[in-house]
Amino acid sequence: MVFLGRLADLAGAPALELAAPLDWAGLKAELAPALAAALDDPRNRVALNGALLADKASLQAVAGDEIALLPPVSGG
Amino acid sequence: MVFLGRLADLAGAPALELAAPLDWAGLKAELAPALAAALDDPRNRVALNGALLADKASLQAVAGDEIALLPPVSGG
Amino acid sequence: MPSRALHRDIRLLDAPFHPGALIGPFTEANPGLGGVCTFVGEVRSDPGVEALELTHYEPLTLSGMHDLADRAFQRFTLMGLLMVHRIGLMRPGEPIVCVSAAALHRRDAIDAVDFCMDHLKSAAWFWKREKRAGQWYWIEPREADHRDLARWQS
Amino acid sequence: MPSRALHRDIRLLDAPFHPGALIGPFTEANPGLGGVCTFVGEVRSDPGVEALELTHYEPLTLSGMHDLADRAFQRFTLMGLLMVHRIGLMRPGEPIVCVSAAALHRRDAIDAVDFCMDHLKSAAWFWKREKRAGQWYWIEPREADHRDLARWQS
């Protein structure tokens, strides 16, 4: 799982290895409370293998998948 | 007197020497009818020594003055 | 000019670049153009700012810039579009973005650059932080950037 | 940046010029800028057009460009403004106008270029004619140019 922008600071690292498979509830259970809360924040988007999820809670990740947690962008 | 843009074609030359002094009526009397009509056309502006006249008919030119007849501009 | 290929050059660069070296070839690649509009953004010399870092998310950022170019080509009558964006660590004075649009008419060229810049500033996948007094601070989106973006919704 | 001089470069040129050679020094003359917007207009390769000639009236044209620059500096927050316009005989593909604005913020730079171009196109003292099949034809102002100009009246 990769964390972008300020969420990398919150996670303490730009990436984290998690055991698959994972659904939304499983993912939140694996993360520290602050990161689980960031997952729920509607301003933060989730991408699976480079594709944004329209409905984050529908996440279904299997071994080898890359989950990305993306905070609001802050400009070029 | 100088003629800009298409008015130089109408005048047959870019410039013309006229005897001074000249007021508006005197200027029109010196010019061919087509040019006199162009003078009256409100789309054409008149400058005296590089300064646009707000009221063309107030023209008072003396020896050495440059009168310019300026048609609508057509872009850079 | 029937069915000539549209010229498109979209890049993410992780090292300093010289906009002038891009614009000459871009202009020459669009013969017959009426006008070229170019915007170059540089890292401002704000007091106390030592460096700027732009992070991107590779699977989204470049494809997002291509989507933006597609929309610019749909919305404006363009001959060519150049969109180059820095990522990584930058110092004040370094170019950070260069967008150039070539068109038959100036309105399309100017508006396309305006459109692309507004979207790059507040809808592209970049995260920016700046270093002041040895500390990094994340930059929040500016309200003015959101207002600029909203101009294109109509 | 307290009380730094504003950089202004306004010129009429009667021979071909290379915009790239103007923009580099212009950008360097405005250290600390946030963005530079540049528009370059070229003589379009319209079918049948062999040449273009721009006439000006020297006592009005250059001073009119300076007045326009004054208004741009009043209306937008600019650091520098470059406005270079060709006069005389030109061939398709030759640059005819180059306007560049440097500012702390992109909105000012882009809008200033847009403003100057609209005024140069339909309110500056130039007369244009083009040669087709060996004959010269005077160009009338385009309706679109008047509409573009009217955007700035409010």
Tab-separated table of C-alpha atoms in Angstrom:
chain	number	residue	atom	x	y	z
A	1	MET	CA	0.000	0.000	0.000
A	2	VAL	CA	1.363	3.448	-0.912
A	3	PHE	CA	0.682	6.796	0.775
A	4	LEU	CA	0.929	10.098	-1.077
A	5	GLY	CA	1.567	13.644	0.099
A	6	ARG	CA	1.098	14.358	3.774
A	7	LEU	CA	-0.385	10.880	4.297
A	8	ALA	CA	3.122	9.456	3.831
A	9	ASP	CA	4.139	11.492	6.890
A	10	LEU	CA	1.113	10.197	8.790
A	11	ALA	CA	1.983	6.601	7.823
A	12	GLY	CA	5.622	7.171	8.720
A	13	ALA	CA	6.638	5.662	5.386
A	14	PRO	CA	5.682	6.057	1.714
A	15	ALA	CA	4.657	2.376	1.483
A	16	LEU	CA	3.609	-0.573	3.598
A	17	GLU	CA	3.322	-4.294	2.855
A	18	LEU	CA	-0.002	-5.895	3.895
A	19	ALA	CA	-1.140	-9.493	3.725
A	20	ALA	CA	-3.709	-10.235	0.976
A	21	PRO	CA	-6.570	-10.680	0.370
A	22	LEU	CA	-8.106	-7.503	1.819
A	23	ASP	CA	-11.516	-5.924	1.665
A	24	TRP	CA	-12.346	-2.446	3.049
A	25	ALA	CA	-12.993	-3.624	6.609
A	26	GLY	CA	-9.909	-5.815	6.527
A	27	LEU	CA	-7.739	-2.950	5.286
A	28	LYS	CA	-8.924	-0.602	8.026
A	29	ALA	CA	-8.280	-3.278	10.655
A	30	GLU	CA	-4.661	-3.583	9.448
A	31	LEU	CA	-3.900	0.130	9.771
A	32	ALA	CA	-3.146	2.365	12.748
A	33	PRO	CA	-6.234	4.308	13.916
A	34	ALA	CA	-5.055	7.631	12.401
A	35	LEU	CA	-4.566	5.998	8.988
A	36	ALA	CA	-7.881	4.137	9.221
A	37	ALA	CA	-9.553	7.498	9.877
A	38	ALA	CA	-7.720	9.001	6.889
A	39	LEU	CA	-9.083	6.150	4.742
A	40	ASP	CA	-12.624	7.122	5.734
A	41	ASP	CA	-12.085	10.861	5.102
A	42	PRO	CA	-14.093	11.598	1.933
A	43	ARG	CA	-11.416	14.080	0.745
A	44	ASN	CA	-8.916	11.221	0.419
A	45	ARG	CA	-9.225	8.991	-2.655
A	46	VAL	CA	-8.219	5.361	-3.049
A	47	ALA	CA	-6.748	3.812	-6.189
A	48	LEU	CA	-6.315	0.106	-6.883
A	49	ASN	CA	-3.516	-0.673	-9.336
A	50	GLY	CA	-3.527	2.906	-10.627
A	51	ALA	CA	-7.302	3.168	-11.121
A	52	LEU	CA	-9.321	5.429	-8.826
A	53	LEU	CA	-12.165	3.693	-6.998
A	54	ALA	CA	-15.517	5.432	-7.360
A	55	ASP	CA	-16.671	3.606	-4.209
A	56	LYS	CA	-13.781	3.081	-1.799
A	57	ALA	CA	-15.710	0.653	0.378
A	58	SER	CA	-16.024	-1.758	-2.545
A	59	LEU	CA	-12.267	-2.427	-2.399
A	60	GLN	CA	-11.216	-6.031	-3.037
A	61	ALA	CA	-7.435	-6.458	-3.173
A	62	VAL	CA	-5.578	-9.695	-3.873
A	63	ALA	CA	-1.892	-10.617	-3.671
A	64	GLY	CA	0.303	-8.307	-5.787
A	65	ASP	CA	-2.278	-5.477	-5.973
A	66	GLU	CA	-1.176	-1.909	-5.199
A	67	ILE	CA	-3.528	0.162	-3.060
A	68	ALA	CA	-2.833	3.938	-3.036
A	69	LEU	CA	-4.244	6.461	-0.575
A	70	LEU	CA	-4.326	9.926	-2.173
A	71	PRO	CA	-4.951	13.158	-0.244
A	72	PRO	CA	-6.266	16.293	-2.022
A	73	VAL	CA	-3.778	17.519	-4.614
A	74	SER	CA	-1.950	20.761	-3.970
A	75	GLY	CA	-1.081	22.142	-7.295
A	76	GLY	CA	1.581	22.279	-9.920
B	1	MET	CA	-0.984	65.958	-45.408
B	2	VAL	CA	-0.539	62.161	-44.997
B	3	PHE	CA	-2.984	59.373	-45.829
B	4	LEU	CA	-2.913	56.026	-44.055
B	5	GLY	CA	-4.125	52.568	-45.064
B	6	ARG	CA	-6.575	52.388	-47.942
B	7	LEU	CA	-6.909	56.179	-47.958
B	8	ALA	CA	-3.400	56.358	-49.445
B	9	ASP	CA	-4.771	54.384	-52.402
B	10	LEU	CA	-7.736	56.750	-52.641
B	11	ALA	CA	-5.410	59.759	-52.554
B	12	GLY	CA	-3.114	58.155	-55.126
B	13	ALA	CA	-0.138	58.962	-52.879
B	14	PRO	CA	0.803	58.582	-49.205
B	15	ALA	CA	1.261	62.333	-48.808
B	16	LEU	CA	0.285	65.642	-50.347
B	17	GLU	CA	1.611	69.173	-49.907
B	18	LEU	CA	-1.044	71.828	-49.291
B	19	ALA	CA	-0.745	75.589	-48.877
B	20	ALA	CA	-1.197	76.868	-45.308
B	21	PRO	CA	-3.041	78.138	-43.364
B	22	LEU	CA	-6.019	75.789	-43.561
B	23	ASP	CA	-9.212	75.355	-41.583
B	24	TRP	CA	-11.673	72.462	-42.057
B	25	ALA	CA	-13.599	74.095	-44.922
B	26	GLY	CA	-10.364	75.181	-46.571
B	27	LEU	CA	-8.920	71.662	-46.327
B	28	LYS	CA	-11.995	70.077	-47.904
B	29	ALA	CA	-11.947	72.622	-50.727
B	30	GLU	CA	-8.333	71.663	-51.540
B	31	LEU	CA	-9.066	67.927	-51.840
B	32	ALA	CA	-10.669	65.848	-54.603
B	33	PRO	CA	-14.358	65.110	-53.872
B	34	ALA	CA	-13.711	61.452	-52.884
B	35	LEU	CA	-11.091	62.545	-50.337
B	36	ALA	CA	-13.274	65.372	-49.052
B	37	ALA	CA	-16.019	62.791	-48.481
B	38	ALA	CA	-13.522	60.521	-46.680
B	39	LEU	CA	-12.630	63.469	-44.408
B	40	ASP	CA	-16.281	63.753	-43.401
B	41	ASP	CA	-16.736	60.013	-42.810
B	42	PRO	CA	-16.996	59.674	-39.001
B	43	ARG	CA	-15.046	56.384	-39.094
B	44	ASN	CA	-11.953	58.236	-40.314
B	45	ARG	CA	-9.951	60.154	-37.689
B	46	VAL	CA	-7.787	63.222	-38.187
B	47	ALA	CA	-4.539	63.940	-36.364
B	48	LEU	CA	-2.649	67.234	-36.303
B	49	ASN	CA	1.080	66.860	-35.657
B	50	GLY	CA	0.557	63.372	-34.245
B	51	ALA	CA	-2.304	64.294	-31.895
B	52	LEU	CA	-5.805	63.010	-32.647
B	53	LEU	CA	-8.463	65.703	-32.968
B	54	ALA	CA	-11.517	65.115	-30.797
B	55	ASP	CA	-13.446	67.477	-33.101
B	56	LYS	CA	-12.165	67.272	-36.673
B	57	ALA	CA	-14.024	70.376	-37.809
B	58	SER	CA	-12.042	72.487	-35.323
B	59	LEU	CA	-8.889	71.918	-37.403
B	60	GLN	CA	-6.583	74.934	-37.697
B	61	ALA	CA	-3.337	74.118	-39.517
B	62	VAL	CA	-0.465	76.514	-40.114
B	63	ALA	CA	2.683	76.229	-42.224
B	64	GLY	CA	4.770	73.153	-41.307
B	65	ASP	CA	1.908	71.292	-39.599
B	66	GLU	CA	1.265	67.655	-40.511
B	67	ILE	CA	-2.359	66.643	-40.999
B	68	ALA	CA	-3.005	62.859	-41.026
B	69	LEU	CA	-6.175	61.144	-42.226
B	70	LEU	CA	-6.542	57.764	-40.498
B	71	PRO	CA	-9.045	55.088	-41.553
B	72	PRO	CA	-10.213	52.392	-39.090
B	73	VAL	CA	-7.310	50.218	-38.015
B	74	SER	CA	-7.174	46.627	-39.182
B	75	GLY	CA	-5.249	44.767	-36.637
B	76	GLY	CA	-1.858	43.569	-35.708
C	1	MET	CA	-4.783	22.009	-43.768
C	2	PRO	CA	-6.825	18.817	-44.204
C	3	SER	CA	-6.241	15.901	-41.821
C	4	ARG	CA	-2.818	16.911	-40.535
C	5	ALA	CA	-1.717	15.111	-37.387
C	6	LEU	CA	-2.108	17.067	-34.173
C	7	HIS	CA	1.176	17.648	-32.406
C	8	ARG	CA	1.198	16.597	-28.764
C	9	ASP	CA	4.103	16.520	-26.320
C	10	ILE	CA	3.274	15.629	-22.693
C	11	ARG	CA	6.085	14.956	-20.245
C	12	LEU	CA	6.996	14.635	-16.582
C	13	LEU	CA	10.619	15.604	-15.935
C	14	ASP	CA	12.620	14.859	-12.800
C	15	ALA	CA	15.486	17.241	-13.615
C	16	PRO	CA	15.741	20.983	-14.440
C	17	PHE	CA	14.658	21.973	-17.942
C	18	HIS	CA	14.990	25.018	-20.181
C	19	PRO	CA	11.591	26.124	-21.579
C	20	GLY	CA	13.198	27.965	-24.500
C	21	ALA	CA	14.678	24.688	-25.720
C	22	LEU	CA	11.160	23.205	-25.864
C	23	ILE	CA	9.287	26.090	-27.479
C	24	GLY	CA	11.457	26.520	-30.574
C	25	PRO	CA	11.029	22.910	-31.776
C	26	PHE	CA	7.352	22.956	-30.730
C	27	THR	CA	6.677	26.041	-32.859
C	28	GLU	CA	8.522	24.524	-35.807
C	29	ALA	CA	6.517	21.315	-35.453
C	30	ASN	CA	3.336	23.299	-36.182
C	31	PRO	CA	3.905	25.002	-39.545
C	32	GLY	CA	1.136	27.305	-40.716
C	33	LEU	CA	0.091	28.291	-37.213
C	34	GLY	CA	-1.406	31.686	-36.487
C	35	GLY	CA	-0.279	31.970	-32.891
C	36	VAL	CA	1.465	30.229	-30.032
C	37	CYS	CA	0.711	30.958	-26.402
C	38	THR	CA	3.134	29.728	-23.754
C	39	PHE	CA	3.035	29.848	-19.996
C	40	VAL	CA	6.087	29.060	-17.901
C	41	GLY	CA	5.716	28.804	-14.139
C	42	GLU	CA	8.761	29.066	-11.928
C	43	VAL	CA	9.382	28.358	-8.272
C	44	ARG	CA	8.788	31.769	-6.721
C	45	SER	CA	11.453	33.318	-4.517
C	46	ASP	CA	9.181	33.562	-1.471
C	47	PRO	CA	11.074	34.803	1.579
C	48	GLY	CA	12.327	31.899	3.641
C	49	VAL	CA	11.558	29.195	1.090
C	50	GLU	CA	14.673	27.115	0.480
C	51	ALA	CA	13.280	24.406	-1.751
C	52	LEU	CA	10.104	22.918	-3.158
C	53	GLU	CA	9.308	19.262	-3.721
C	54	LEU	CA	6.610	17.901	-5.998
C	55	THR	CA	5.491	14.324	-5.477
C	56	HIS	CA	3.377	12.511	-8.041
C	57	TYR	CA	1.737	9.091	-8.277
C	58	GLU	CA	3.101	7.667	-11.439
C	59	PRO	CA	0.116	5.477	-12.477
C	60	LEU	CA	-2.229	8.496	-12.314
C	61	THR	CA	-0.229	11.653	-12.953
C	62	LEU	CA	0.977	11.261	-16.532
C	63	SER	CA	-2.233	9.614	-17.737
C	64	GLY	CA	-4.147	12.441	-16.054
C	65	MET	CA	-2.117	14.962	-18.056
C	66	HIS	CA	-2.951	13.061	-21.243
C	67	ASP	CA	-6.656	13.130	-20.333
C	68	LEU	CA	-6.348	16.882	-19.795
C	69	ALA	CA	-4.710	17.269	-23.203
C	70	ASP	CA	-7.555	15.267	-24.777
C	71	ARG	CA	-10.077	17.633	-23.232
C	72	ALA	CA	-8.132	20.697	-24.406
C	73	PHE	CA	-8.065	19.350	-27.972
C	74	GLN	CA	-11.823	18.725	-27.772
C	75	ARG	CA	-12.642	22.115	-26.306
C	76	PHE	CA	-10.370	24.347	-28.423
C	77	THR	CA	-9.311	24.317	-32.061
C	78	LEU	CA	-5.646	23.540	-31.623
C	79	MET	CA	-2.833	22.429	-33.873
C	80	GLY	CA	-0.453	21.402	-31.120
C	81	LEU	CA	-0.140	21.217	-27.358
C	82	LEU	CA	2.965	20.939	-25.186
C	83	MET	CA	2.627	20.206	-21.470
C	84	VAL	CA	5.772	19.634	-19.433
C	85	HIS	CA	5.787	19.407	-15.638
C	86	ARG	CA	8.630	19.009	-13.187
C	87	ILE	CA	8.567	16.561	-10.321
C	88	GLY	CA	11.116	16.133	-7.542
C	89	LEU	CA	13.207	18.703	-5.718
C	90	MET	CA	13.368	22.279	-7.063
C	91	ARG	CA	15.039	25.538	-6.059
C	92	PRO	CA	13.578	29.075	-6.356
C	93	GLY	CA	13.882	30.309	-9.934
C	94	GLU	CA	13.646	26.865	-11.543
C	95	PRO	CA	10.886	26.284	-14.105
C	96	ILE	CA	8.208	23.987	-12.726
C	97	VAL	CA	5.681	23.893	-15.582
C	98	CYS	CA	5.554	24.838	-19.244
C	99	VAL	CA	2.348	24.727	-21.308
C	100	SER	CA	2.299	25.854	-24.911
C	101	ALA	CA	-0.581	25.780	-27.398
C	102	ALA	CA	-0.399	26.413	-31.133
C	103	ALA	CA	-3.525	27.336	-33.101
C	104	LEU	CA	-4.729	29.188	-36.136
C	105	HIS	CA	-6.375	31.824	-33.936
C	106	ARG	CA	-5.028	33.476	-30.797
C	107	ARG	CA	-8.228	32.984	-28.754
C	108	ASP	CA	-7.873	29.176	-28.915
C	109	ALA	CA	-4.161	29.262	-28.094
C	110	ILE	CA	-4.531	31.606	-25.102
C	111	ASP	CA	-7.651	29.924	-23.694
C	112	ALA	CA	-6.142	26.434	-24.029
C	113	VAL	CA	-3.103	27.469	-21.985
C	114	ASP	CA	-5.355	29.099	-19.388
C	115	PHE	CA	-7.527	25.931	-19.222
C	116	CYS	CA	-4.559	23.558	-18.902
C	117	MET	CA	-2.843	25.679	-16.240
C	118	ASP	CA	-5.988	25.929	-14.103
C	119	HIS	CA	-6.397	22.162	-14.225
C	120	LEU	CA	-2.725	21.403	-13.606
C	121	LYS	CA	-2.813	23.697	-10.568
C	122	SER	CA	-5.781	22.188	-8.813
C	123	ALA	CA	-6.913	18.989	-10.506
C	124	ALA	CA	-3.704	17.149	-11.438
C	125	TRP	CA	-2.097	14.477	-9.272
C	126	PHE	CA	0.695	16.456	-7.656
C	127	TRP	CA	1.471	17.103	-4.020
C	128	LYS	CA	3.681	20.013	-3.123
C	129	ARG	CA	5.704	20.761	-0.037
C	130	GLU	CA	8.191	23.506	0.698
C	131	LYS	CA	11.190	23.719	2.959
C	132	ARG	CA	11.492	26.676	5.308
C	133	ALA	CA	14.241	26.883	7.921
C	134	GLY	CA	15.160	23.271	7.312
C	135	GLN	CA	11.574	21.970	7.806
C	136	TRP	CA	9.207	20.618	5.169
C	137	TYR	CA	5.613	21.928	5.043
C	138	TRP	CA	2.848	20.522	2.824
C	139	ILE	CA	1.081	23.125	0.688
C	140	GLU	CA	-2.691	23.249	0.755
C	141	PRO	CA	-4.660	24.069	-2.409
C	142	ARG	CA	-5.433	27.799	-2.642
C	143	GLU	CA	-9.016	29.018	-2.741
C	144	ALA	CA	-8.128	31.140	-5.787
C	145	ASP	CA	-7.072	27.988	-7.652
C	146	HIS	CA	-10.473	26.401	-7.055
C	147	ARG	CA	-12.206	29.552	-8.292
C	148	ASP	CA	-10.027	29.547	-11.408
C	149	LEU	CA	-10.940	25.930	-12.074
C	150	ALA	CA	-14.655	26.583	-11.629
C	151	ARG	CA	-14.580	29.018	-14.575
C	152	TRP	CA	-14.411	26.038	-16.958
C	153	GLN	CA	-17.416	24.127	-15.591
C	154	SER	CA	-19.986	25.981	-17.669
D	1	MET	CA	10.240	42.825	-3.452
D	2	PRO	CA	9.861	46.425	-2.310
D	3	SER	CA	10.002	49.191	-4.909
D	4	ARG	CA	11.756	47.300	-7.671
D	5	ALA	CA	11.584	48.928	-11.079
D	6	LEU	CA	9.019	47.487	-13.451
D	7	HIS	CA	10.601	46.056	-16.553
D	8	ARG	CA	9.112	47.372	-19.795
D	9	ASP	CA	10.253	46.738	-23.356
D	10	ILE	CA	8.053	48.167	-26.143
D	11	ARG	CA	9.295	48.103	-29.728
D	12	LEU	CA	8.288	48.455	-33.364
D	13	LEU	CA	10.572	46.434	-35.643
D	14	ASP	CA	10.842	46.764	-39.407
D	15	ALA	CA	12.808	43.536	-39.933
D	16	PRO	CA	12.224	39.872	-39.012
D	17	PHE	CA	12.810	38.952	-35.368
D	18	HIS	CA	13.214	35.780	-33.353
D	19	PRO	CA	10.846	35.689	-30.336
D	20	GLY	CA	13.012	33.189	-28.465
D	21	ALA	CA	15.847	35.697	-28.451
D	22	LEU	CA	13.568	38.222	-26.697
D	23	ILE	CA	11.969	35.938	-24.106
D	24	GLY	CA	15.127	34.570	-22.506
D	25	PRO	CA	16.528	38.004	-21.565
D	26	PHE	CA	13.022	39.220	-20.635
D	27	THR	CA	12.571	36.337	-18.178
D	28	GLU	CA	16.018	36.920	-16.707
D	29	ALA	CA	15.241	40.631	-16.301
D	30	ASN	CA	12.427	39.704	-13.893
D	31	PRO	CA	14.027	37.609	-11.138
D	32	GLY	CA	11.664	36.205	-8.542
D	33	LEU	CA	8.739	35.928	-10.927
D	34	GLY	CA	6.071	33.262	-10.503
D	35	GLY	CA	5.113	32.950	-14.143
D	36	VAL	CA	5.632	34.290	-17.638
D	37	CYS	CA	2.967	34.165	-20.316
D	38	THR	CA	3.977	34.790	-23.909
D	39	PHE	CA	1.964	35.044	-27.102
D	40	VAL	CA	3.635	34.998	-30.492
D	41	GLY	CA	1.526	35.685	-33.568
D	42	GLU	CA	2.788	34.655	-36.977
D	43	VAL	CA	1.686	35.473	-40.504
D	44	ARG	CA	-0.676	32.583	-41.236
D	45	SER	CA	-0.120	30.454	-44.305
D	46	ASP	CA	-3.538	31.205	-45.789
D	47	PRO	CA	-3.946	29.700	-49.237
D	48	GLY	CA	-3.040	32.228	-51.898
D	49	VAL	CA	-1.525	34.807	-49.555
D	50	GLU	CA	1.942	35.721	-50.792
D	51	ALA	CA	2.807	38.532	-48.417
D	52	LEU	CA	1.436	40.819	-45.741
D	53	GLU	CA	2.238	44.480	-45.176
D	54	LEU	CA	1.650	46.415	-41.987
D	55	THR	CA	1.614	50.193	-42.187
D	56	HIS	CA	1.788	52.354	-39.091
D	57	TYR	CA	1.669	56.080	-38.370
D	58	GLU	CA	4.798	56.700	-36.418
D	59	PRO	CA	3.615	59.628	-34.244
D	60	LEU	CA	0.676	57.547	-32.957
D	61	THR	CA	1.610	53.880	-33.129
D	62	LEU	CA	4.492	53.556	-30.674
D	63	SER	CA	3.029	56.026	-28.181
D	64	GLY	CA	-0.259	54.110	-28.419
D	65	MET	CA	1.594	50.909	-27.486
D	66	HIS	CA	3.117	52.685	-24.491
D	67	ASP	CA	-0.351	53.867	-23.421
D	68	LEU	CA	-1.557	50.283	-23.711
D	69	ALA	CA	1.360	49.092	-21.559
D	70	ASP	CA	0.481	51.760	-18.959
D	71	ARG	CA	-3.076	50.443	-18.815
D	72	ALA	CA	-1.887	46.833	-18.510
D	73	PHE	CA	0.390	47.782	-15.586
D	74	GLN	CA	-2.545	49.582	-13.928
D	75	ARG	CA	-5.012	46.759	-14.478
D	76	PHE	CA	-2.833	43.755	-13.614
D	77	THR	CA	-0.160	43.134	-11.004
D	78	LEU	CA	2.838	42.728	-13.288
D	79	MET	CA	6.582	42.683	-12.859
D	80	GLY	CA	7.439	43.139	-16.519
D	81	LEU	CA	5.855	43.551	-19.937
D	82	LEU	CA	7.355	43.016	-23.374
D	83	MET	CA	5.446	44.149	-26.471
D	84	VAL	CA	7.146	43.870	-29.847
D	85	HIS	CA	5.321	44.416	-33.127
D	86	ARG	CA	6.510	44.091	-36.704
D	87	ILE	CA	5.804	46.683	-39.367
D	88	GLY	CA	6.592	46.523	-43.078
D	89	LEU	CA	6.545	43.585	-45.461
D	90	MET	CA	6.235	40.041	-44.073
D	91	ARG	CA	6.030	36.524	-45.488
D	92	PRO	CA	3.878	33.640	-44.157
D	93	GLY	CA	5.521	32.034	-41.128
D	94	GLU	CA	7.232	35.226	-39.948
D	95	PRO	CA	6.484	36.433	-36.402
D	96	ILE	CA	4.357	39.576	-36.453
D	97	VAL	CA	3.789	40.210	-32.745
D	98	CYS	CA	5.219	39.034	-29.439
D	99	VAL	CA	3.714	39.977	-26.068
D	100	SER	CA	5.116	38.613	-22.842
D	101	ALA	CA	4.073	39.376	-19.271
D	102	ALA	CA	5.890	38.387	-16.090
D	103	ALA	CA	4.068	38.347	-12.762
D	104	LEU	CA	4.037	36.725	-9.360
D	105	HIS	CA	0.770	34.951	-10.202
D	106	ARG	CA	-0.259	33.233	-13.424
D	107	ARG	CA	-3.705	34.885	-13.621
D	108	ASP	CA	-2.115	38.358	-14.004
D	109	ALA	CA	0.431	37.167	-16.565
D	110	ILE	CA	-2.107	35.339	-18.757
D	111	ASP	CA	-4.786	38.038	-18.548
D	112	ALA	CA	-2.301	40.827	-19.327
D	113	VAL	CA	-1.203	39.060	-22.515
D	114	ASP	CA	-4.830	38.474	-23.489
D	115	PHE	CA	-5.657	42.162	-22.821
D	116	CYS	CA	-2.686	43.489	-24.790
D	117	MET	CA	-3.304	41.181	-27.750
D	118	ASP	CA	-6.988	42.126	-28.001
D	119	HIS	CA	-6.065	45.808	-28.023
D	120	LEU	CA	-3.170	45.406	-30.464
D	121	LYS	CA	-5.498	43.536	-32.823
D	122	SER	CA	-8.269	46.059	-32.994
D	123	ALA	CA	-7.331	49.281	-31.253
D	124	ALA	CA	-3.691	49.912	-32.206
D	125	TRP	CA	-2.634	52.126	-35.105
D	126	PHE	CA	-1.825	49.512	-37.717
D	127	TRP	CA	-3.223	48.979	-41.195
D	128	LYS	CA	-2.833	45.607	-42.808
D	129	ARG	CA	-2.979	44.534	-46.416
D	130	GLU	CA	-2.226	41.208	-48.042
D	131	LYS	CA	-1.004	40.256	-51.485
D	132	ARG	CA	-2.900	37.577	-53.386
D	133	ALA	CA	-2.073	36.737	-57.017
D	134	GLY	CA	0.123	39.807	-57.241
D	135	GLN	CA	-2.599	42.220	-56.022
D	136	TRP	CA	-2.736	44.027	-52.679
D	137	TYR	CA	-5.985	43.910	-50.652
D	138	TRP	CA	-6.637	45.922	-47.486
D	139	ILE	CA	-7.819	43.847	-44.524
D	140	GLU	CA	-10.934	44.938	-42.666
D	141	PRO	CA	-11.189	44.509	-38.895
D	142	ARG	CA	-12.893	41.214	-37.981
D	143	GLU	CA	-16.108	41.182	-35.987
D	144	ALA	CA	-14.525	38.622	-33.615
D	145	ASP	CA	-11.749	41.103	-32.828
D	146	HIS	CA	-14.279	43.742	-31.778
D	147	ARG	CA	-16.048	41.199	-29.565
D	148	ASP	CA	-12.732	40.237	-27.972
D	149	LEU	CA	-11.991	43.891	-27.256
D	150	ALA	CA	-15.416	44.484	-25.726
D	151	ARG	CA	-14.646	41.888	-23.013
D	152	TRP	CA	-12.384	44.450	-21.327
D	153	GLN	CA	-14.889	47.324	-21.158
D	154	SER	CA	-16.517	46.188	-17.923
